[in-house]
Amino acid sequence: MASGFAKPRVAILISGTGSNMEAIIKACRDGRLVADPVVVVSDNPGAPGLKTASRFLVESFACPYRRGAPREENEAPVTALIKEHGADWIVLAGFMRILSPNFVRAFPRRIVNVHPALLPAFPGGHAIRDALQASADYTGVTIHIVDEFVDHGPILAQVEVPIYPDDTEDSLAARIHAAEHDLYPRTLQQLFFEDV
Ligand code: GRF
């Protein structure tokens, strides 16, 4: 008999590798995250993550952004896919576009992001490099609700990641990614079911 329980439906937005996307899909498949990854959307048609999504039999789409077009125009097909797939949550996993205020307002407190630093430290697109260049002893990972500002909004979870003296950008990135892959699915599970 049907229990009447519907799993939260998740749209995942990516631009590149999609390793966080993969970690989230795997967590859904093995029950650590009780959710359905219903669609993956990329602004970048060449994103390797699109192939990975297909491998996991998650519907995936490229919505290439047109250079110089208004942000809302570029976002329209993304919004349409999210709505068509009935997504309850939008999970940004390395989505390298700034969302328009209209997009954010269309899904209030329903968009989540992962950032490779301890926000508010090192916002922006080069957070790992910036932390290294600042000779910081540690950096980390932040999971947050997205508001209308870049790398900003209520913080859901953070974890510190040490920086070692011989770290390169690659070695630090690998440590940060491992922390993201652990923290992101766990935080989503809490968000969906414990109202963090
Ligand atoms: C991650 O480090 C994430 O914090 C940042 O972009 C990167 C995406 O990596 N926003 P991947 O595509 O999930 O491998």
PDB file of C-alpha atoms and ligand atoms in Angstrom:
ATOM      1  CA  MET A   1       0.000   0.000   0.000  1.00  0.00           C
ATOM      2  CA  ALA A   2       1.300   3.456  -0.808  1.00  0.00           C
ATOM      3  CA  SER A   3       2.482   5.297   2.289  1.00  0.00           C
ATOM      4  CA  GLY A   4       1.640   8.691   0.870  1.00  0.00           C
ATOM      5  CA  PHE A   5       5.180   9.864   1.583  1.00  0.00           C
ATOM      6  CA  ALA A   6       6.681  11.713  -1.344  1.00  0.00           C
ATOM      7  CA  LYS A   7      10.436  12.152  -1.370  1.00  0.00           C
ATOM      8  CA  PRO A   8      11.669  15.722  -1.862  1.00  0.00           C
ATOM      9  CA  ARG A   9      12.370  16.276  -5.553  1.00  0.00           C
ATOM     10  CA  VAL A  10      15.729  17.853  -6.266  1.00  0.00           C
ATOM     11  CA  ALA A  11      17.008  19.710  -9.326  1.00  0.00           C
ATOM     12  CA  ILE A  12      20.819  19.893  -9.467  1.00  0.00           C
ATOM     13  CA  LEU A  13      22.508  22.732 -11.366  1.00  0.00           C
ATOM     14  CA  ILE A  14      26.097  22.245 -12.518  1.00  0.00           C
ATOM     15  CA  SER A  15      28.681  23.829 -14.831  1.00  0.00           C
ATOM     16  CA  GLY A  16      31.578  21.378 -14.768  1.00  0.00           C
ATOM     17  CA  THR A  17      32.807  18.114 -13.306  1.00  0.00           C
ATOM     18  CA  GLY A  18      29.778  17.502 -11.148  1.00  0.00           C
ATOM     19  CA  SER A  19      31.571  15.613  -8.398  1.00  0.00           C
ATOM     20  CA  ASN A  20      29.235  17.132  -5.795  1.00  0.00           C
ATOM     21  CA  MET A  21      26.275  16.218  -7.989  1.00  0.00           C
ATOM     22  CA  GLU A  22      27.580  12.645  -8.107  1.00  0.00           C
ATOM     23  CA  ALA A  23      28.017  12.544  -4.323  1.00  0.00           C
ATOM     24  CA  ILE A  24      24.421  13.730  -3.902  1.00  0.00           C
ATOM     25  CA  ILE A  25      22.995  11.227  -6.397  1.00  0.00           C
ATOM     26  CA  LYS A  26      24.935   8.389  -4.731  1.00  0.00           C
ATOM     27  CA  ALA A  27      23.630   9.462  -1.316  1.00  0.00           C
ATOM     28  CA  CYS A  28      20.078   9.374  -2.727  1.00  0.00           C
ATOM     29  CA  ARG A  29      20.654   5.915  -4.161  1.00  0.00           C
ATOM     30  CA  ASP A  30      22.023   4.403  -0.971  1.00  0.00           C
ATOM     31  CA  GLY A  31      19.470   6.043   1.319  1.00  0.00           C
ATOM     32  CA  ARG A  32      21.706   8.492   3.195  1.00  0.00           C
ATOM     33  CA  LEU A  33      19.745  11.260   1.519  1.00  0.00           C
ATOM     34  CA  VAL A  34      16.039  10.608   1.195  1.00  0.00           C
ATOM     35  CA  ALA A  35      15.368  12.547  -1.995  1.00  0.00           C
ATOM     36  CA  ASP A  36      14.840  12.079  -5.712  1.00  0.00           C
ATOM     37  CA  PRO A  37      17.350  13.753  -8.026  1.00  0.00           C
ATOM     38  CA  VAL A  38      14.815  14.466 -10.775  1.00  0.00           C
ATOM     39  CA  VAL A  39      16.847  16.598 -13.148  1.00  0.00           C
ATOM     40  CA  VAL A  40      20.382  17.908 -13.743  1.00  0.00           C
ATOM     41  CA  VAL A  41      20.782  21.151 -15.677  1.00  0.00           C
ATOM     42  CA  SER A  42      24.009  22.714 -16.919  1.00  0.00           C
ATOM     43  CA  ASP A  43      24.660  26.089 -18.511  1.00  0.00           C
ATOM     44  CA  ASN A  44      27.702  24.427 -20.106  1.00  0.00           C
ATOM     45  CA  PRO A  45      26.914  21.812 -22.789  1.00  0.00           C
ATOM     46  CA  GLY A  46      30.429  20.377 -22.380  1.00  0.00           C
ATOM     47  CA  ALA A  47      30.118  19.820 -18.636  1.00  0.00           C
ATOM     48  CA  PRO A  48      31.425  16.304 -17.870  1.00  0.00           C
ATOM     49  CA  GLY A  49      28.790  16.114 -15.126  1.00  0.00           C
ATOM     50  CA  LEU A  50      26.043  15.807 -17.754  1.00  0.00           C
ATOM     51  CA  LYS A  51      27.449  12.442 -18.843  1.00  0.00           C
ATOM     52  CA  THR A  52      27.798  11.350 -15.246  1.00  0.00           C
ATOM     53  CA  ALA A  53      24.130  12.226 -14.640  1.00  0.00           C
ATOM     54  CA  SER A  54      23.116  10.073 -17.628  1.00  0.00           C
ATOM     55  CA  ARG A  55      25.197   7.231 -16.268  1.00  0.00           C
ATOM     56  CA  PHE A  56      23.096   7.412 -13.115  1.00  0.00           C
ATOM     57  CA  LEU A  57      19.943   7.577 -15.275  1.00  0.00           C
ATOM     58  CA  VAL A  58      19.068  11.066 -14.098  1.00  0.00           C
ATOM     59  CA  GLU A  59      17.555  13.241 -16.821  1.00  0.00           C
ATOM     60  CA  SER A  60      20.048  15.910 -17.803  1.00  0.00           C
ATOM     61  CA  PHE A  61      19.863  18.988 -19.988  1.00  0.00           C
ATOM     62  CA  ALA A  62      22.187  21.698 -21.256  1.00  0.00           C
ATOM     63  CA  CYS A  63      20.805  25.228 -21.307  1.00  0.00           C
ATOM     64  CA  PRO A  64      23.666  27.220 -22.835  1.00  0.00           C
ATOM     65  CA  TYR A  65      23.721  30.853 -21.786  1.00  0.00           C
ATOM     66  CA  ARG A  66      23.817  33.354 -24.644  1.00  0.00           C
ATOM     67  CA  ARG A  67      26.590  35.903 -24.192  1.00  0.00           C
ATOM     68  CA  GLY A  68      25.179  39.376 -23.679  1.00  0.00           C
ATOM     69  CA  ALA A  69      21.600  38.169 -23.213  1.00  0.00           C
ATOM     70  CA  PRO A  70      19.754  39.367 -20.116  1.00  0.00           C
ATOM     71  CA  ARG A  71      20.190  36.982 -17.199  1.00  0.00           C
ATOM     72  CA  GLU A  72      16.440  36.344 -16.977  1.00  0.00           C
ATOM     73  CA  GLU A  73      16.385  35.282 -20.626  1.00  0.00           C
ATOM     74  CA  ASN A  74      19.198  32.781 -20.076  1.00  0.00           C
ATOM     75  CA  GLU A  75      17.518  31.476 -16.948  1.00  0.00           C
ATOM     76  CA  ALA A  76      14.081  30.983 -18.512  1.00  0.00           C
ATOM     77  CA  PRO A  77      14.753  27.449 -19.878  1.00  0.00           C
ATOM     78  CA  VAL A  78      16.394  26.469 -16.585  1.00  0.00           C
ATOM     79  CA  THR A  79      13.329  27.626 -14.659  1.00  0.00           C
ATOM     80  CA  ALA A  80      11.068  25.793 -17.092  1.00  0.00           C
ATOM     81  CA  LEU A  81      12.943  22.502 -16.583  1.00  0.00           C
ATOM     82  CA  ILE A  82      12.876  22.891 -12.808  1.00  0.00           C
ATOM     83  CA  LYS A  83       9.113  23.454 -12.898  1.00  0.00           C
ATOM     84  CA  GLU A  84       8.397  20.715 -15.457  1.00  0.00           C
ATOM     85  CA  HIS A  85      10.191  18.233 -13.229  1.00  0.00           C
ATOM     86  CA  GLY A  86       8.302  19.383 -10.143  1.00  0.00           C
ATOM     87  CA  ALA A  87      11.462  20.075  -8.159  1.00  0.00           C
ATOM     88  CA  ASP A  88      10.969  21.114  -4.545  1.00  0.00           C
ATOM     89  CA  TRP A  89      14.618  22.096  -4.063  1.00  0.00           C
ATOM     90  CA  ILE A  90      17.333  23.537  -6.291  1.00  0.00           C
ATOM     91  CA  VAL A  91      20.797  22.360  -5.397  1.00  0.00           C
ATOM     92  CA  LEU A  92      23.722  24.285  -6.880  1.00  0.00           C
ATOM     93  CA  ALA A  93      26.739  22.038  -7.324  1.00  0.00           C
ATOM     94  CA  GLY A  94      29.463  24.051  -8.999  1.00  0.00           C
ATOM     95  CA  PHE A  95      26.992  26.170 -11.000  1.00  0.00           C
ATOM     96  CA  MET A  96      29.172  29.072 -12.078  1.00  0.00           C
ATOM     97  CA  ARG A  97      26.454  31.597 -12.981  1.00  0.00           C
ATOM     98  CA  ILE A  98      25.127  34.335 -10.775  1.00  0.00           C
ATOM     99  CA  LEU A  99      21.387  33.923 -10.347  1.00  0.00           C
ATOM    100  CA  SER A 100      19.128  36.889 -11.013  1.00  0.00           C
ATOM    101  CA  PRO A 101      17.113  38.313  -8.104  1.00  0.00           C
ATOM    102  CA  ASN A 102      13.960  37.205  -9.939  1.00  0.00           C
ATOM    103  CA  PHE A 103      15.168  33.607 -10.068  1.00  0.00           C
ATOM    104  CA  VAL A 104      16.047  33.641  -6.376  1.00  0.00           C
ATOM    105  CA  ARG A 105      12.678  35.198  -5.485  1.00  0.00           C
ATOM    106  CA  ALA A 106      10.866  32.535  -7.518  1.00  0.00           C
ATOM    107  CA  PHE A 107      12.207  29.820  -5.161  1.00  0.00           C
ATOM    108  CA  PRO A 108      12.443  31.451  -1.732  1.00  0.00           C
ATOM    109  CA  ARG A 109      14.673  29.502   0.722  1.00  0.00           C
ATOM    110  CA  ARG A 110      14.627  26.608  -1.729  1.00  0.00           C
ATOM    111  CA  ILE A 111      18.035  27.121  -3.373  1.00  0.00           C
ATOM    112  CA  VAL A 112      21.128  25.668  -1.694  1.00  0.00           C
ATOM    113  CA  ASN A 113      24.786  26.200  -2.581  1.00  0.00           C
ATOM    114  CA  VAL A 114      28.161  24.742  -1.679  1.00  0.00           C
ATOM    115  CA  HIS A 115      31.131  27.096  -1.452  1.00  0.00           C
ATOM    116  CA  PRO A 116      34.772  25.982  -1.067  1.00  0.00           C
ATOM    117  CA  ALA A 117      35.670  28.281   1.847  1.00  0.00           C
ATOM    118  CA  LEU A 118      34.388  29.326   5.242  1.00  0.00           C
ATOM    119  CA  LEU A 119      32.055  32.144   4.228  1.00  0.00           C
ATOM    120  CA  PRO A 120      32.100  35.064   4.709  1.00  0.00           C
ATOM    121  CA  ALA A 121      35.840  34.459   4.132  1.00  0.00           C
ATOM    122  CA  PHE A 122      36.952  34.065   0.520  1.00  0.00           C
ATOM    123  CA  PRO A 123      33.749  34.553  -1.488  1.00  0.00           C
ATOM    124  CA  GLY A 124      33.882  34.476  -5.293  1.00  0.00           C
ATOM    125  CA  GLY A 125      35.093  32.110  -7.961  1.00  0.00           C
ATOM    126  CA  HIS A 126      38.676  31.577  -6.756  1.00  0.00           C
ATOM    127  CA  ALA A 127      38.124  30.743  -3.107  1.00  0.00           C
ATOM    128  CA  ILE A 128      40.691  27.928  -2.942  1.00  0.00           C
ATOM    129  CA  ARG A 129      43.439  29.956  -4.616  1.00  0.00           C
ATOM    130  CA  ASP A 130      42.579  32.995  -2.502  1.00  0.00           C
ATOM    131  CA  ALA A 131      42.881  31.029   0.749  1.00  0.00           C
ATOM    132  CA  LEU A 132      46.290  29.676  -0.320  1.00  0.00           C
ATOM    133  CA  GLN A 133      47.523  33.103  -1.377  1.00  0.00           C
ATOM    134  CA  ALA A 134      46.403  34.590   1.929  1.00  0.00           C
ATOM    135  CA  SER A 135      48.672  32.022   3.690  1.00  0.00           C
ATOM    136  CA  ALA A 136      45.731  30.980   5.829  1.00  0.00           C
ATOM    137  CA  ASP A 137      46.232  27.994   8.181  1.00  0.00           C
ATOM    138  CA  TYR A 138      42.855  26.640   7.330  1.00  0.00           C
ATOM    139  CA  THR A 139      39.907  27.160   5.058  1.00  0.00           C
ATOM    140  CA  GLY A 140      36.824  24.993   4.657  1.00  0.00           C
ATOM    141  CA  VAL A 141      33.440  24.368   3.124  1.00  0.00           C
ATOM    142  CA  THR A 142      30.144  26.197   3.545  1.00  0.00           C
ATOM    143  CA  ILE A 143      26.655  24.995   2.672  1.00  0.00           C
ATOM    144  CA  HIS A 144      24.164  27.850   2.585  1.00  0.00           C
ATOM    145  CA  ILE A 145      20.751  28.952   1.421  1.00  0.00           C
ATOM    146  CA  VAL A 146      21.079  31.250  -1.575  1.00  0.00           C
ATOM    147  CA  ASP A 147      19.807  34.796  -1.311  1.00  0.00           C
ATOM    148  CA  GLU A 148      20.076  37.667  -3.779  1.00  0.00           C
ATOM    149  CA  PHE A 149      23.749  38.320  -3.050  1.00  0.00           C
ATOM    150  CA  VAL A 150      26.693  36.269  -4.309  1.00  0.00           C
ATOM    151  CA  ASP A 151      27.986  33.545  -1.957  1.00  0.00           C
ATOM    152  CA  HIS A 152      25.653  34.894   0.683  1.00  0.00           C
ATOM    153  CA  GLY A 153      22.624  33.749   2.622  1.00  0.00           C
ATOM    154  CA  PRO A 154      21.802  31.756   5.784  1.00  0.00           C
ATOM    155  CA  ILE A 155      24.588  29.288   6.576  1.00  0.00           C
ATOM    156  CA  LEU A 156      23.418  25.720   7.131  1.00  0.00           C
ATOM    157  CA  ALA A 157      26.742  23.984   7.825  1.00  0.00           C
ATOM    158  CA  GLN A 158      30.481  24.560   7.724  1.00  0.00           C
ATOM    159  CA  VAL A 159      33.511  22.361   8.155  1.00  0.00           C
ATOM    160  CA  GLU A 160      37.138  23.397   8.492  1.00  0.00           C
ATOM    161  CA  VAL A 161      39.805  22.013   6.162  1.00  0.00           C
ATOM    162  CA  PRO A 162      43.472  22.451   7.096  1.00  0.00           C
ATOM    163  CA  ILE A 163      45.975  24.052   4.728  1.00  0.00           C
ATOM    164  CA  TYR A 164      49.431  22.454   4.870  1.00  0.00           C
ATOM    165  CA  PRO A 165      52.649  24.332   4.084  1.00  0.00           C
ATOM    166  CA  ASP A 166      53.370  22.226   0.988  1.00  0.00           C
ATOM    167  CA  ASP A 167      49.808  22.455  -0.382  1.00  0.00           C
ATOM    168  CA  THR A 168      49.236  23.294  -4.025  1.00  0.00           C
ATOM    169  CA  GLU A 169      45.905  24.455  -5.370  1.00  0.00           C
ATOM    170  CA  ASP A 170      45.279  20.868  -6.555  1.00  0.00           C
ATOM    171  CA  SER A 171      46.116  19.190  -3.261  1.00  0.00           C
ATOM    172  CA  LEU A 172      44.002  21.654  -1.301  1.00  0.00           C
ATOM    173  CA  ALA A 173      41.140  21.356  -3.799  1.00  0.00           C
ATOM    174  CA  ALA A 174      41.177  17.557  -3.414  1.00  0.00           C
ATOM    175  CA  ARG A 175      40.904  17.879   0.387  1.00  0.00           C
ATOM    176  CA  ILE A 176      38.109  20.452   0.051  1.00  0.00           C
ATOM    177  CA  HIS A 177      36.181  18.324  -2.422  1.00  0.00           C
ATOM    178  CA  ALA A 178      36.343  15.312  -0.111  1.00  0.00           C
ATOM    179  CA  ALA A 179      34.900  17.484   2.669  1.00  0.00           C
ATOM    180  CA  GLU A 180      32.162  18.776   0.333  1.00  0.00           C
ATOM    181  CA  HIS A 181      31.150  15.285  -0.770  1.00  0.00           C
ATOM    182  CA  ASP A 182      30.643  14.317   2.856  1.00  0.00           C
ATOM    183  CA  LEU A 183      29.025  17.526   4.119  1.00  0.00           C
ATOM    184  CA  TYR A 184      26.660  18.405   1.259  1.00  0.00           C
ATOM    185  CA  PRO A 185      24.444  15.271   1.270  1.00  0.00           C
ATOM    186  CA  ARG A 186      24.362  15.215   5.101  1.00  0.00           C
ATOM    187  CA  THR A 187      23.316  18.853   5.255  1.00  0.00           C
ATOM    188  CA  LEU A 188      20.618  18.399   2.611  1.00  0.00           C
ATOM    189  CA  GLN A 189      19.174  15.488   4.578  1.00  0.00           C
ATOM    190  CA  GLN A 190      19.013  17.703   7.682  1.00  0.00           C
ATOM    191  CA  LEU A 191      17.539  20.586   5.717  1.00  0.00           C
ATOM    192  CA  PHE A 192      14.835  18.479   4.107  1.00  0.00           C
ATOM    193  CA  PHE A 193      13.798  16.650   7.266  1.00  0.00           C
ATOM    194  CA  GLU A 194      14.934  18.577  10.328  1.00  0.00           C
ATOM    195  CA  ASP A 195      14.327  22.125   9.203  1.00  0.00           C
ATOM    196  CA  VAL A 196      17.844  23.381  10.058  1.00  0.00           C
TER     197      VAL A 196
HETATM  198  C1  GRF B   1      33.093  22.907  -5.721  1.00  0.00           C
HETATM  199  O1  GRF B   1      34.343  23.108  -5.117  1.00  0.00           O
HETATM  200  C2  GRF B   1      32.086  23.859  -5.160  1.00  0.00           C
HETATM  201  O2  GRF B   1      32.339  24.235  -3.846  1.00  0.00           O
HETATM  202  C3  GRF B   1      32.217  25.058  -6.058  1.00  0.00           C
HETATM  203  O3  GRF B   1      32.491  24.537  -7.329  1.00  0.00           O
HETATM  204  C4  GRF B   1      33.134  23.270  -7.198  1.00  0.00           C
HETATM  205  C5  GRF B   1      32.369  22.297  -8.055  1.00  0.00           C
HETATM  206  O4  GRF B   1      33.006  21.065  -8.180  1.00  0.00           O
HETATM  207  N1  GRF B   1      31.021  25.863  -5.986  1.00  0.00           N
HETATM  208  P1  GRF B   1      32.232  19.837  -8.794  1.00  0.00           P
HETATM  209  O5  GRF B   1      31.737  20.253 -10.190  1.00  0.00           O
HETATM  210  O6  GRF B   1      31.103  19.479  -7.892  1.00  0.00           O
HETATM  211  O7  GRF B   1      33.251  18.751  -8.913  1.00  0.00           O
END
